[in-house]
Coordinates of C-alpha atoms in Angstrom, one line a residue:
M1411 CA -16.6 -1.6 -5.9
K1412 CA -15.0 -3.5 -3.0
I1413 CA -11.3 -3.3 -2.3
F1414 CA -8.9 -6.1 -1.1
D1415 CA -5.7 -4.7 0.4
A1416 CA -3.0 -7.4 1.2
H1417 CA -0.7 -5.5 3.5
C1418 CA -0.8 -2.7 6.1
D1419 CA 1.2 -2.0 9.2
V1420 CA -1.3 -0.4 11.5
L1421 CA -0.6 -3.1 14.2
S1422 CA 3.0 -1.9 14.5
K1423 CA 1.8 1.6 15.3
L1424 CA -0.7 0.4 17.8
L1425 CA 2.1 -1.7 19.4
E1426 CA 4.3 1.4 19.7
D1427 CA 1.4 3.5 21.0
P1428 CA -1.7 1.6 22.2
R1429 CA -3.4 4.9 22.8
L1430 CA -4.0 5.5 19.1
D1431 CA -7.6 5.4 18.1
F1432 CA -8.1 2.8 15.2
I1433 CA -11.6 4.1 14.5
Q1434 CA -10.7 7.7 13.5
E1435 CA -7.1 8.6 14.3
K1436 CA -6.5 10.7 11.2
D1437 CA -3.2 12.3 12.1
R1438 CA -1.1 9.3 12.9
L1439 CA -2.8 6.3 11.2
D1440 CA -3.2 5.8 7.4
V1441 CA -5.7 2.9 8.0
T1442 CA -8.6 3.6 10.2
L1443 CA -12.1 2.1 10.4
E1444 CA -13.6 5.4 9.2
R1445 CA -11.3 5.4 6.2
M1446 CA -11.9 1.8 5.4
L1447 CA -15.6 2.4 5.4
E1448 CA -15.1 5.5 3.3
S1449 CA -13.2 3.6 0.6
K1450 CA -15.3 0.5 0.8
I1451 CA -12.4 -1.7 1.7
G1452 CA -13.9 -5.2 1.9
F1453 CA -10.8 -7.1 3.1
Q1454 CA -7.7 -5.9 4.8
N1455 CA -4.6 -8.0 5.7
F1456 CA -3.1 -6.7 9.0
A1457 CA 0.6 -7.6 9.3
V1458 CA 2.3 -8.3 12.6
Y1459 CA 5.6 -6.6 12.2
L1460 CA 7.9 -5.9 15.2
P1461 CA 9.8 -2.6 15.0
V1462 CA 13.5 -2.9 15.8
S1463 CA 12.9 -1.4 19.3
F1464 CA 10.9 -4.5 20.2
A1465 CA 13.9 -6.8 19.5
G1466 CA 12.0 -9.7 17.8
E1467 CA 10.5 -11.1 21.0
F1468 CA 7.6 -13.6 20.7
R1469 CA 5.7 -11.9 23.5
H1470 CA 5.5 -8.8 21.4
V1471 CA 4.0 -10.9 18.5
L1472 CA 1.3 -12.1 21.0
Q1473 CA 0.8 -8.5 22.2
S1474 CA 0.3 -7.4 18.6
I1475 CA -2.3 -10.1 18.1
D1476 CA -4.1 -9.1 21.3
L1477 CA -4.3 -5.6 19.9
F1478 CA -5.7 -7.0 16.7
Y1479 CA -8.5 -8.7 18.6
E1480 CA -9.1 -5.9 21.1
R1481 CA -8.8 -2.8 18.9
I1482 CA -9.8 -4.0 15.4
L1483 CA -12.0 -7.1 15.7
S1484 CA -14.0 -5.6 18.5
N1485 CA -15.7 -3.4 15.9
R1486 CA -18.9 -5.0 14.8
Q1487 CA -18.3 -4.1 11.1
I1488 CA -15.2 -6.3 11.0
H1489 CA -15.1 -10.0 10.8
L1490 CA -12.0 -12.3 11.3
I1491 CA -11.0 -14.4 8.3
Q1492 CA -9.5 -17.8 9.1
T1493 CA -11.2 -20.1 6.7
E1494 CA -12.8 -19.9 3.2
D1495 CA -16.2 -20.0 5.0
D1496 CA -15.2 -16.8 6.9
L1497 CA -14.2 -15.2 3.7
R1498 CA -17.5 -16.1 2.0
Y1499 CA -19.5 -15.0 5.0
A1500 CA -17.9 -11.5 5.2
H1501 CA -18.3 -11.1 1.4
N1502 CA -22.0 -12.0 1.5
K1503 CA -22.8 -10.0 4.6
G1504 CA -21.0 -6.9 3.5
L1505 CA -18.6 -7.0 6.5
I1506 CA -14.9 -5.9 6.4
G1507 CA -12.9 -9.1 6.4
A1508 CA -9.7 -8.8 8.6
L1509 CA -6.9 -11.2 7.9
L1510 CA -3.8 -11.6 10.0
S1511 CA -0.3 -12.2 8.8
L1512 CA 3.3 -12.2 10.2
E1513 CA 6.0 -10.1 8.5
G1514 CA 9.3 -11.8 9.4
V1515 CA 9.6 -15.0 11.4
D1516 CA 12.5 -13.7 13.6
A1517 CA 10.5 -13.8 16.8
L1518 CA 9.6 -17.5 16.3
Q1519 CA 13.2 -18.3 17.2
G1520 CA 13.2 -21.4 15.1
N1521 CA 10.4 -22.9 17.2
I1522 CA 7.7 -24.6 15.1
T1523 CA 5.5 -24.7 18.1
Y1524 CA 5.3 -20.9 18.0
L1525 CA 4.2 -21.2 14.4
R1526 CA 1.4 -23.5 15.3
I1527 CA 0.3 -21.2 18.2
L1528 CA 0.0 -18.4 15.6
Y1529 CA -2.1 -20.6 13.4
Y1530 CA -4.5 -21.3 16.4
L1531 CA -4.7 -17.5 16.9
G1532 CA -5.7 -16.8 13.3
V1533 CA -2.5 -16.0 11.4
R1534 CA -2.9 -17.3 7.9
S1535 CA 0.1 -15.9 6.0
I1536 CA 3.8 -15.7 6.7
G1537 CA 6.3 -13.3 5.4
I1538 CA 9.5 -15.2 5.9
T1539 CA 11.9 -12.3 6.3
W1540 CA 11.9 -8.5 6.5
N1541 CA 14.9 -7.0 4.7
Y1542 CA 17.7 -8.9 6.5
A1543 CA 18.6 -12.4 7.5
N1544 CA 16.9 -14.4 10.3
W1545 CA 17.1 -18.0 11.4
A1546 CA 15.0 -19.1 8.4
A1547 CA 16.4 -17.3 5.4
D1548 CA 18.1 -14.2 4.0
G1549 CA 16.2 -11.0 3.3
V1550 CA 16.6 -9.0 0.1
L1551 CA 19.1 -6.5 1.6
E1552 CA 21.3 -9.2 3.2
Q1553 CA 24.7 -8.7 1.6
R1554 CA 25.6 -12.4 1.2
Q1555 CA 22.3 -13.1 -0.6
G1556 CA 21.9 -16.5 0.8
G1557 CA 18.9 -18.8 0.7
F1558 CA 17.0 -20.9 3.3
T1559 CA 18.6 -22.6 6.3
A1560 CA 17.7 -26.2 7.3
Q1561 CA 15.3 -24.8 9.9
G1562 CA 13.8 -22.5 7.2
M1563 CA 13.1 -25.5 5.0
N1564 CA 11.2 -27.1 7.9
L1565 CA 9.2 -23.9 8.2
I1566 CA 8.1 -24.2 4.6
T1567 CA 7.0 -27.8 5.1
E1568 CA 5.0 -26.9 8.2
C1569 CA 3.4 -23.9 6.6
N1570 CA 2.3 -26.1 3.7
R1571 CA 0.9 -28.6 6.2
L1572 CA -1.0 -26.1 8.2
G1573 CA -2.3 -24.2 5.3
M1574 CA -0.4 -21.0 5.9
I1575 CA 0.2 -18.9 2.8
L1576 CA 3.9 -18.0 2.3
D1577 CA 4.8 -14.4 1.3
V1578 CA 8.1 -13.6 -0.6
S1579 CA 8.0 -9.8 -0.3
H1580 CA 11.4 -8.9 1.3
L1581 CA 12.9 -12.4 0.6
S1582 CA 16.3 -12.7 -1.1
E1583 CA 16.2 -13.9 -4.7
K1584 CA 18.1 -17.1 -3.9
A1585 CA 15.6 -18.0 -1.2
F1586 CA 12.8 -17.1 -3.6
W1587 CA 13.9 -19.8 -6.1
E1588 CA 14.5 -22.3 -3.3
L1589 CA 10.9 -21.7 -2.0
L1590 CA 9.6 -22.3 -5.5
T1591 CA 11.2 -25.8 -5.6
R1592 CA 10.4 -26.6 -2.0
S1593 CA 6.8 -25.4 -1.5
D1594 CA 3.9 -27.6 -2.6
K1595 CA 1.6 -24.6 -2.8
P1596 CA 1.5 -21.3 -4.6
F1597 CA 2.9 -18.3 -2.8
I1598 CA 2.3 -14.5 -2.9
A1599 CA 4.2 -11.2 -2.9
S1600 CA 1.9 -9.2 -0.7
H1601 CA 3.6 -5.8 -1.4
S1602 CA 6.1 -5.8 -4.3
N1603 CA 6.4 -4.1 -7.7
S1604 CA 8.2 -4.7 -10.9
S1605 CA 12.0 -4.1 -11.0
R1606 CA 11.8 -3.8 -14.8
I1607 CA 9.7 -0.6 -14.3
C1608 CA 11.5 0.6 -11.1
P1609 CA 14.9 -1.1 -10.4
K1610 CA 14.8 -1.6 -6.6
L1611 CA 16.0 -4.7 -4.7
R1612 CA 12.6 -5.0 -3.0
N1613 CA 10.9 -5.3 -6.4
L1614 CA 10.5 -8.5 -8.5
N1615 CA 12.3 -9.3 -11.7
D1616 CA 10.4 -10.6 -14.7
E1617 CA 11.5 -14.2 -14.0
Q1618 CA 10.1 -14.0 -10.5
I1619 CA 6.9 -12.4 -11.6
T1620 CA 6.4 -15.1 -14.3
S1621 CA 7.0 -17.9 -11.9
I1622 CA 4.4 -16.5 -9.5
I1623 CA 1.9 -16.2 -12.4
Q1624 CA 2.6 -19.7 -13.6
T1625 CA 2.2 -21.3 -10.1
G1626 CA -1.0 -19.4 -9.4
G1627 CA 0.2 -16.8 -6.9
V1628 CA -0.7 -13.1 -6.7
I1629 CA 1.4 -10.0 -6.6
G1630 CA 0.2 -7.0 -4.5
L1631 CA 1.5 -3.8 -5.9
T1632 CA 2.7 -1.5 -3.2
F1633 CA 2.3 2.2 -2.7
V1634 CA 5.9 2.8 -1.4
P1635 CA 6.9 5.7 -3.6
P1636 CA 10.6 4.7 -4.3
F1637 CA 9.3 1.2 -5.4
V1638 CA 6.9 2.8 -7.8
H1639 CA 9.1 5.4 -9.5
A1640 CA 12.6 6.7 -9.0
E1641 CA 11.8 10.4 -9.1
E1642 CA 9.6 12.4 -6.7
P1643 CA 6.8 13.4 -6.5
V1644 CA 5.3 10.0 -7.4
T1645 CA 1.8 10.2 -8.7
M1646 CA -0.8 7.4 -9.0
D1647 CA -0.4 7.1 -12.8
R1648 CA 3.1 5.6 -12.2
L1649 CA 1.4 2.5 -10.9
L1650 CA -0.1 1.9 -14.3
S1651 CA 3.3 1.1 -15.8
H1652 CA 3.7 -1.8 -13.3
I1653 CA 0.2 -3.1 -14.0
D1654 CA 0.8 -2.9 -17.8
H1655 CA 4.1 -4.7 -17.5
I1656 CA 2.8 -7.5 -15.3
C1657 CA -0.2 -7.9 -17.7
S1658 CA 2.2 -8.2 -20.6
L1659 CA 3.7 -11.2 -18.8
G1660 CA 0.3 -12.8 -18.6
G1661 CA -0.5 -11.6 -15.1
S1662 CA -3.9 -9.8 -15.4
R1663 CA -5.5 -12.3 -13.1
H1664 CA -2.5 -12.3 -10.7
I1665 CA -2.3 -8.6 -9.8
G1666 CA -3.7 -7.0 -6.6
F1667 CA -2.7 -4.3 -4.2
G1668 CA -0.8 -4.4 -1.0
S1669 CA -0.5 -0.7 0.0
D1670 CA 1.9 -0.9 3.0
F1671 CA -0.1 1.9 4.6
D1672 CA 1.2 2.7 8.1
G1673 CA 4.6 1.2 7.1
I1674 CA 5.6 4.1 4.9
K1675 CA 6.5 7.8 5.6
E1676 CA 6.4 9.0 2.0
K1677 CA 3.2 8.8 0.1
I1678 CA 2.0 8.7 -3.5
T1679 CA 0.3 11.9 -4.4
G1680 CA -3.4 11.2 -4.3
L1681 CA -3.0 8.0 -2.2
E1682 CA -1.9 9.4 1.1
H1683 CA -4.1 7.1 3.2
A1684 CA -6.7 4.3 2.9
G1685 CA -9.5 6.8 2.5
K1686 CA -8.1 7.8 -0.9
Y1687 CA -8.5 4.4 -2.6
H1688 CA -11.5 5.6 -4.6
Q1689 CA -9.2 7.9 -6.5
L1690 CA -7.1 5.0 -7.6
I1691 CA -10.2 3.1 -8.8
E1692 CA -11.3 6.1 -10.8
L1693 CA -7.8 6.2 -12.5
L1694 CA -8.0 2.5 -13.2
Q1695 CA -11.4 2.8 -14.7
K1696 CA -10.2 5.3 -17.2
N1697 CA -7.5 2.9 -18.4
Y1698 CA -8.8 -0.6 -18.1
S1699 CA -12.0 -2.5 -18.6
E1700 CA -14.5 -2.7 -15.7
E1701 CA -13.8 -6.5 -15.5
D1702 CA -10.0 -6.0 -15.2
V1703 CA -10.4 -3.2 -12.6
E1704 CA -12.6 -5.5 -10.5
H1705 CA -10.0 -8.2 -10.6
F1706 CA -7.1 -5.9 -9.8
I1707 CA -8.9 -4.2 -6.9
Y1708 CA -10.7 -7.2 -5.4
K1709 CA -11.3 -10.4 -7.3
N1710 CA -7.7 -11.7 -7.8
W1711 CA -7.0 -11.6 -4.1
Y1712 CA -10.4 -12.9 -3.2
H1713 CA -10.2 -15.9 -5.5
F1714 CA -6.7 -16.7 -4.3
Y1715 CA -7.7 -16.7 -0.7
M1716 CA -10.8 -18.7 -1.4
D1717 CA -8.6 -21.3 -3.1
H1718 CA -5.9 -21.4 -0.4
L1719 CA -7.4 -20.6 3.0
P1720 CA -8.2 -23.8 5.1
S1721 CA -11.7 -25.1 4.6
H1722 CA -12.1 -25.5 8.3
H1723 CA -10.2 -24.8 11.6
R1724 CA -9.0 -28.3 12.3
I1725 CA -5.4 -29.1 11.4
E1726 CA -5.0 -32.2 9.3

């Protein structure tokens, strides 16, 4: 069974230490080519996230993308996904599809030209904030809990025009609702869980989850232990409560996974790295129908991206 993971931070680790071996670095990387092949990960979204030490400079975003091309796409088993045709091709040929996203628009500095440059380079989804405020909007941990700025509203419009998918993980709740009214297209939460099950600011409340379902988006459940369950150690079965709850809201075809591997220090017992995904599948198969498991693990994300990736490389 193929796997579609909507979020990992391996590029951040490669940016901090370019000597790391993406193919088989088992001590310092959660996601490696070897582990992806072991777990049959069919599609992986690689996030460009700049650690604080890189000060949100656009040149470091470009450096991260260069690492993506040189260290990840240089492997013949991996195929860049920019359009729906790319997605279909990777699926049919049994290749690993690699998608590119930006987590936090801080380094764009309000410059829409930078956004278009990222589109030309293959970025297809945009996480508007990390936890705090930037020039576009407030993050979920920003104390004032504001929404979008005027520049941020322009960002939404341009992302819609380009065909860039917007991601609300880390976004403040006020900005979430403003995005819902402003965006012409569905959006995603690439790595967020249910706050009803685990009350954390980074998790989504029932009203947010329902709105994503109703507008055709997808929620990627994350493996960050404190967002799964309040008490440690956190085991895989705790993810089932989040799945059950979202399904109870009508979201069985709007659930996926966004592990956040390489962005987390603590790990779920049994899901310590990307090579352990098969254990999650086995757990799911014991609790849900084969059809539902296929949708959770792969099909919900695959169908969403087939519907919302550009059909070609040209910008309308």
